[in-house]
Amino acid sequence: MRGLLLVAAVGMVVFALAAEDVVAVIEQAYEKPELKEPSPHASFQVIRETWSDRTVVNGSQISTQRGENSFVDLRIKDPGGSWVRVKRNSLIKLLKEGDLYYADVTKGNFEVHAAGRFILRNKAAQVEATRGTFYEAFFAEDGSITIKVKHGSLLVVTKEGVRFQMKDGARGKLEFDPSRGRFFFAVSEKSEVPVIAVGKEERKEVLPGYAADLPGGGLFGVRRISPKEKEVYHRYNCLLYTSPSPRD
């Protein structure tokens, strides 16, 4: 009897650990998205609609770099279940740290319906959205991030110690300036609302057509966007806003 109880207890522990290790569930896969589990000997496998097990474990990578229009829809296991569409030419790693769920982004294009505890991040910043927020984001390999908030609000928290508060209708881009060797945050002229910059010593509105330079140490300075920067911004807008709509 004791042996049976011990086996049952061990089985329950293993099941609990397995459930705890799941960070997302694959809802839909189109064309050739790939999944790589964190095992040392694992390789990328094309996600098939016929898969019976659609769970994604902590530390797994997802790639949509094969095919013309590969994408995968994920339901994150955070409370409320954030929904994420990982669009074509993306590469991410899914992680759970404490009670927060992260996508470490190498590059990619995303649509997110946030439930409050799912964060997109790269080497330059992380995007923290409140529950119920719907936004689109494009991450470039150089660390730049382009964001459009369709509904709700979010924070772009930069490594330089400045946060940018974005609400309904806001469009902005965190961009690396190689000539200065640092990032700045530009608010698109098409943004319907200003973006609030919050630094170590001040808090200011950054109006559409303006940018906040980020010298570091939580400091920032606001200026007009240059014509050259507008041109680059427009190119990223085309990548972000002409991609397929959610759940098409």
PDB file of C-alpha atoms in Angstrom, residues 16-182:
ATOM      1  CA  ALA A  16       3.122  19.364 -11.273  1.00  0.00           C
ATOM      2  CA  LEU A  17       6.677  20.066 -12.433  1.00  0.00           C
ATOM      3  CA  ALA A  18       5.715  19.400 -16.057  1.00  0.00           C
ATOM      4  CA  ALA A  19       2.720  21.733 -15.836  1.00  0.00           C
ATOM      5  CA  GLU A  20       4.879  24.416 -14.204  1.00  0.00           C
ATOM      6  CA  ASP A  21       7.390  24.135 -17.047  1.00  0.00           C
ATOM      7  CA  VAL A  22       4.787  24.910 -19.769  1.00  0.00           C
ATOM      8  CA  VAL A  23       4.934  28.569 -20.833  1.00  0.00           C
ATOM      9  CA  ALA A  24       2.575  28.584 -23.822  1.00  0.00           C
ATOM     10  CA  VAL A  25       0.224  26.566 -26.008  1.00  0.00           C
ATOM     11  CA  ILE A  26       0.280  26.648 -29.815  1.00  0.00           C
ATOM     12  CA  GLU A  27      -3.183  27.658 -31.075  1.00  0.00           C
ATOM     13  CA  GLN A  28      -2.490  27.947 -34.788  1.00  0.00           C
ATOM     14  CA  ALA A  29       0.486  27.435 -37.095  1.00  0.00           C
ATOM     15  CA  TYR A  30       0.701  28.490 -40.749  1.00  0.00           C
ATOM     16  CA  GLU A  31       3.228  27.439 -43.378  1.00  0.00           C
ATOM     17  CA  LYS A  32       6.602  26.543 -41.743  1.00  0.00           C
ATOM     18  CA  PRO A  33       7.021  27.948 -38.221  1.00  0.00           C
ATOM     19  CA  GLU A  34       9.541  25.969 -36.170  1.00  0.00           C
ATOM     20  CA  LEU A  35       9.982  25.003 -32.534  1.00  0.00           C
ATOM     21  CA  LYS A  36      13.217  24.096 -30.761  1.00  0.00           C
ATOM     22  CA  GLU A  37      12.991  22.729 -27.219  1.00  0.00           C
ATOM     23  CA  PRO A  38      15.724  23.563 -24.655  1.00  0.00           C
ATOM     24  CA  SER A  39      17.273  20.072 -24.702  1.00  0.00           C
ATOM     25  CA  PRO A  40      21.022  20.202 -25.602  1.00  0.00           C
ATOM     26  CA  HIS A  41      20.477  17.833 -28.535  1.00  0.00           C
ATOM     27  CA  ALA A  42      17.237  19.383 -29.824  1.00  0.00           C
ATOM     28  CA  SER A  43      16.949  20.977 -33.260  1.00  0.00           C
ATOM     29  CA  PHE A  44      14.286  23.126 -34.904  1.00  0.00           C
ATOM     30  CA  GLN A  45      11.219  21.108 -35.958  1.00  0.00           C
ATOM     31  CA  VAL A  46       8.442  22.392 -38.234  1.00  0.00           C
ATOM     32  CA  ILE A  47       5.236  22.853 -36.178  1.00  0.00           C
ATOM     33  CA  ARG A  48       2.566  20.592 -37.685  1.00  0.00           C
ATOM     34  CA  GLU A  49      -1.201  21.016 -37.386  1.00  0.00           C
ATOM     35  CA  THR A  50      -1.319  17.275 -36.651  1.00  0.00           C
ATOM     36  CA  TRP A  51       0.712  17.587 -33.439  1.00  0.00           C
ATOM     37  CA  SER A  52      -1.257  16.220 -30.486  1.00  0.00           C
ATOM     38  CA  ASP A  53       1.027  17.923 -27.927  1.00  0.00           C
ATOM     39  CA  ARG A  54       0.967  21.677 -28.591  1.00  0.00           C
ATOM     40  CA  THR A  55       2.618  22.804 -25.373  1.00  0.00           C
ATOM     41  CA  VAL A  56       5.748  24.983 -25.363  1.00  0.00           C
ATOM     42  CA  VAL A  57       8.123  24.492 -22.435  1.00  0.00           C
ATOM     43  CA  ASN A  58      10.273  27.049 -20.656  1.00  0.00           C
ATOM     44  CA  GLY A  59      13.389  27.955 -22.668  1.00  0.00           C
ATOM     45  CA  SER A  60      12.017  26.878 -26.064  1.00  0.00           C
ATOM     46  CA  GLN A  61      12.751  28.876 -29.221  1.00  0.00           C
ATOM     47  CA  ILE A  62      10.266  29.687 -31.982  1.00  0.00           C
ATOM     48  CA  SER A  63      11.294  30.691 -35.495  1.00  0.00           C
ATOM     49  CA  THR A  64       9.177  31.853 -38.446  1.00  0.00           C
ATOM     50  CA  GLN A  65      12.113  32.389 -40.798  1.00  0.00           C
ATOM     51  CA  ARG A  66      11.110  29.694 -43.299  1.00  0.00           C
ATOM     52  CA  GLY A  67       8.400  30.330 -45.897  1.00  0.00           C
ATOM     53  CA  GLU A  68       6.927  33.542 -47.263  1.00  0.00           C
ATOM     54  CA  ASN A  69       4.210  34.033 -44.648  1.00  0.00           C
ATOM     55  CA  SER A  70       4.958  31.705 -41.747  1.00  0.00           C
ATOM     56  CA  PHE A  71       3.363  32.609 -38.437  1.00  0.00           C
ATOM     57  CA  VAL A  72       2.287  30.961 -35.198  1.00  0.00           C
ATOM     58  CA  ASP A  73      -0.370  31.973 -32.669  1.00  0.00           C
ATOM     59  CA  LEU A  74       0.478  31.364 -29.017  1.00  0.00           C
ATOM     60  CA  ARG A  75      -1.603  31.419 -25.848  1.00  0.00           C
ATOM     61  CA  ILE A  76       0.766  32.327 -23.017  1.00  0.00           C
ATOM     62  CA  LYS A  77       0.160  30.592 -19.672  1.00  0.00           C
ATOM     63  CA  ASP A  78       0.114  33.821 -17.652  1.00  0.00           C
ATOM     64  CA  PRO A  79      -3.081  34.507 -15.669  1.00  0.00           C
ATOM     65  CA  GLY A  80      -5.689  35.584 -18.208  1.00  0.00           C
ATOM     66  CA  GLY A  81      -3.761  34.057 -21.091  1.00  0.00           C
ATOM     67  CA  SER A  82      -1.981  36.647 -23.253  1.00  0.00           C
ATOM     68  CA  TRP A  83      -2.408  35.972 -26.989  1.00  0.00           C
ATOM     69  CA  VAL A  84       0.585  36.498 -29.288  1.00  0.00           C
ATOM     70  CA  ARG A  85       0.918  36.198 -33.036  1.00  0.00           C
ATOM     71  CA  VAL A  86       4.548  35.624 -34.010  1.00  0.00           C
ATOM     72  CA  LYS A  87       4.704  36.803 -37.629  1.00  0.00           C
ATOM     73  CA  ARG A  88       7.123  35.929 -40.410  1.00  0.00           C
ATOM     74  CA  ASN A  89      10.902  36.334 -40.066  1.00  0.00           C
ATOM     75  CA  SER A  90      10.859  36.219 -36.257  1.00  0.00           C
ATOM     76  CA  LEU A  91      13.113  34.472 -33.741  1.00  0.00           C
ATOM     77  CA  ILE A  92      12.257  34.366 -30.023  1.00  0.00           C
ATOM     78  CA  LYS A  93      12.918  32.384 -26.859  1.00  0.00           C
ATOM     79  CA  LEU A  94      10.044  31.914 -24.384  1.00  0.00           C
ATOM     80  CA  LEU A  95      10.887  32.052 -20.681  1.00  0.00           C
ATOM     81  CA  LYS A  96       9.209  32.123 -17.299  1.00  0.00           C
ATOM     82  CA  GLU A  97      10.908  34.016 -14.471  1.00  0.00           C
ATOM     83  CA  GLY A  98       8.966  34.038 -11.219  1.00  0.00           C
ATOM     84  CA  ASP A  99       5.359  34.920 -12.068  1.00  0.00           C
ATOM     85  CA  LEU A 100       6.313  36.761 -15.300  1.00  0.00           C
ATOM     86  CA  TYR A 101       6.471  35.373 -18.833  1.00  0.00           C
ATOM     87  CA  TYR A 102       8.973  36.724 -21.370  1.00  0.00           C
ATOM     88  CA  ALA A 103       9.759  36.500 -25.046  1.00  0.00           C
ATOM     89  CA  ASP A 104      13.450  37.253 -25.548  1.00  0.00           C
ATOM     90  CA  VAL A 105      13.450  38.650 -29.082  1.00  0.00           C
ATOM     91  CA  THR A 106      16.346  38.387 -31.513  1.00  0.00           C
ATOM     92  CA  LYS A 107      14.138  39.901 -34.220  1.00  0.00           C
ATOM     93  CA  GLY A 108      10.505  39.799 -35.189  1.00  0.00           C
ATOM     94  CA  ASN A 109       7.074  41.169 -35.887  1.00  0.00           C
ATOM     95  CA  PHE A 110       4.276  40.625 -33.352  1.00  0.00           C
ATOM     96  CA  GLU A 111       0.665  41.267 -32.446  1.00  0.00           C
ATOM     97  CA  VAL A 112      -0.117  41.006 -28.739  1.00  0.00           C
ATOM     98  CA  HIS A 113      -3.342  40.919 -26.728  1.00  0.00           C
ATOM     99  CA  ALA A 114      -1.846  41.329 -23.257  1.00  0.00           C
ATOM    100  CA  ALA A 115      -3.137  39.814 -20.022  1.00  0.00           C
ATOM    101  CA  GLY A 116      -0.680  41.762 -17.874  1.00  0.00           C
ATOM    102  CA  ARG A 117       2.246  39.427 -17.169  1.00  0.00           C
ATOM    103  CA  PHE A 118       3.732  38.827 -20.614  1.00  0.00           C
ATOM    104  CA  ILE A 119       6.727  40.940 -21.671  1.00  0.00           C
ATOM    105  CA  LEU A 120       8.527  41.282 -25.006  1.00  0.00           C
ATOM    106  CA  ARG A 121      12.167  42.272 -24.547  1.00  0.00           C
ATOM    107  CA  ASN A 122      15.483  42.578 -26.378  1.00  0.00           C
ATOM    108  CA  LYS A 123      18.971  43.913 -25.639  1.00  0.00           C
ATOM    109  CA  ALA A 124      17.745  47.536 -25.561  1.00  0.00           C
ATOM    110  CA  ALA A 125      14.368  47.560 -23.801  1.00  0.00           C
ATOM    111  CA  GLN A 126      11.296  45.652 -22.725  1.00  0.00           C
ATOM    112  CA  VAL A 127       7.611  46.240 -23.487  1.00  0.00           C
ATOM    113  CA  GLU A 128       5.266  45.902 -20.500  1.00  0.00           C
ATOM    114  CA  ALA A 129       1.567  46.093 -21.397  1.00  0.00           C
ATOM    115  CA  THR A 130      -1.375  46.386 -19.003  1.00  0.00           C
ATOM    116  CA  ARG A 131      -4.163  43.801 -19.036  1.00  0.00           C
ATOM    117  CA  GLY A 132      -6.445  44.216 -22.050  1.00  0.00           C
ATOM    118  CA  THR A 133      -3.893  46.092 -24.195  1.00  0.00           C
ATOM    119  CA  PHE A 134      -3.637  45.261 -27.896  1.00  0.00           C
ATOM    120  CA  TYR A 135      -0.483  46.392 -29.682  1.00  0.00           C
ATOM    121  CA  GLU A 136       1.779  45.664 -32.654  1.00  0.00           C
ATOM    122  CA  ALA A 137       5.569  45.634 -32.418  1.00  0.00           C
ATOM    123  CA  PHE A 138       8.489  45.206 -34.796  1.00  0.00           C
ATOM    124  CA  PHE A 139      11.921  44.306 -33.345  1.00  0.00           C
ATOM    125  CA  ALA A 140      15.019  44.777 -35.510  1.00  0.00           C
ATOM    126  CA  GLU A 141      18.279  42.926 -34.901  1.00  0.00           C
ATOM    127  CA  ASP A 142      20.079  46.176 -34.003  1.00  0.00           C
ATOM    128  CA  GLY A 143      17.802  46.573 -30.955  1.00  0.00           C
ATOM    129  CA  SER A 144      15.340  49.042 -32.515  1.00  0.00           C
ATOM    130  CA  ILE A 145      11.654  48.594 -31.617  1.00  0.00           C
ATOM    131  CA  THR A 146       8.658  50.078 -33.478  1.00  0.00           C
ATOM    132  CA  ILE A 147       5.308  50.064 -31.637  1.00  0.00           C
ATOM    133  CA  LYS A 148       1.703  50.927 -32.375  1.00  0.00           C
ATOM    134  CA  VAL A 149      -0.831  50.819 -29.512  1.00  0.00           C
ATOM    135  CA  LYS A 150      -4.281  49.959 -30.814  1.00  0.00           C
ATOM    136  CA  HIS A 151      -5.997  49.753 -27.442  1.00  0.00           C
ATOM    137  CA  GLY A 152      -4.915  50.133 -23.830  1.00  0.00           C
ATOM    138  CA  SER A 153      -1.529  51.256 -22.518  1.00  0.00           C
ATOM    139  CA  LEU A 154       2.035  50.036 -22.181  1.00  0.00           C
ATOM    140  CA  LEU A 155       5.509  50.987 -21.026  1.00  0.00           C
ATOM    141  CA  VAL A 156       8.700  50.817 -23.051  1.00  0.00           C
ATOM    142  CA  VAL A 157      11.385  50.448 -20.367  1.00  0.00           C
ATOM    143  CA  THR A 158      14.841  51.219 -21.772  1.00  0.00           C
ATOM    144  CA  LYS A 159      18.230  50.064 -20.490  1.00  0.00           C
ATOM    145  CA  GLU A 160      19.173  53.778 -20.264  1.00  0.00           C
ATOM    146  CA  GLY A 161      16.736  54.184 -17.363  1.00  0.00           C
ATOM    147  CA  VAL A 162      13.997  56.109 -19.204  1.00  0.00           C
ATOM    148  CA  ARG A 163      10.428  54.791 -19.535  1.00  0.00           C
ATOM    149  CA  PHE A 164       7.985  55.745 -22.282  1.00  0.00           C
ATOM    150  CA  GLN A 165       4.263  55.577 -21.545  1.00  0.00           C
ATOM    151  CA  MET A 166       2.168  54.842 -24.636  1.00  0.00           C
ATOM    152  CA  LYS A 167      -1.643  54.846 -24.836  1.00  0.00           C
ATOM    153  CA  ASP A 168      -4.407  54.289 -27.423  1.00  0.00           C
ATOM    154  CA  GLY A 169      -3.306  55.543 -30.838  1.00  0.00           C
ATOM    155  CA  ALA A 170       0.353  56.100 -29.905  1.00  0.00           C
ATOM    156  CA  ARG A 171       3.082  55.217 -32.411  1.00  0.00           C
ATOM    157  CA  GLY A 172       6.747  55.338 -31.514  1.00  0.00           C
ATOM    158  CA  LYS A 173      10.139  53.860 -32.264  1.00  0.00           C
ATOM    159  CA  LEU A 174      13.166  53.192 -30.103  1.00  0.00           C
ATOM    160  CA  GLU A 175      16.053  53.493 -32.540  1.00  0.00           C
ATOM    161  CA  PHE A 176      19.817  53.126 -32.379  1.00  0.00           C
ATOM    162  CA  ASP A 177      21.865  56.045 -33.735  1.00  0.00           C
ATOM    163  CA  PRO A 178      25.230  54.591 -34.854  1.00  0.00           C
ATOM    164  CA  SER A 179      26.768  58.050 -35.308  1.00  0.00           C
ATOM    165  CA  ARG A 180      26.247  58.782 -31.589  1.00  0.00           C
ATOM    166  CA  GLY A 181      26.450  55.220 -30.348  1.00  0.00           C
ATOM    167  CA  ARG A 182      23.193  55.461 -28.408  1.00  0.00           C
TER     168      ARG A 182
END
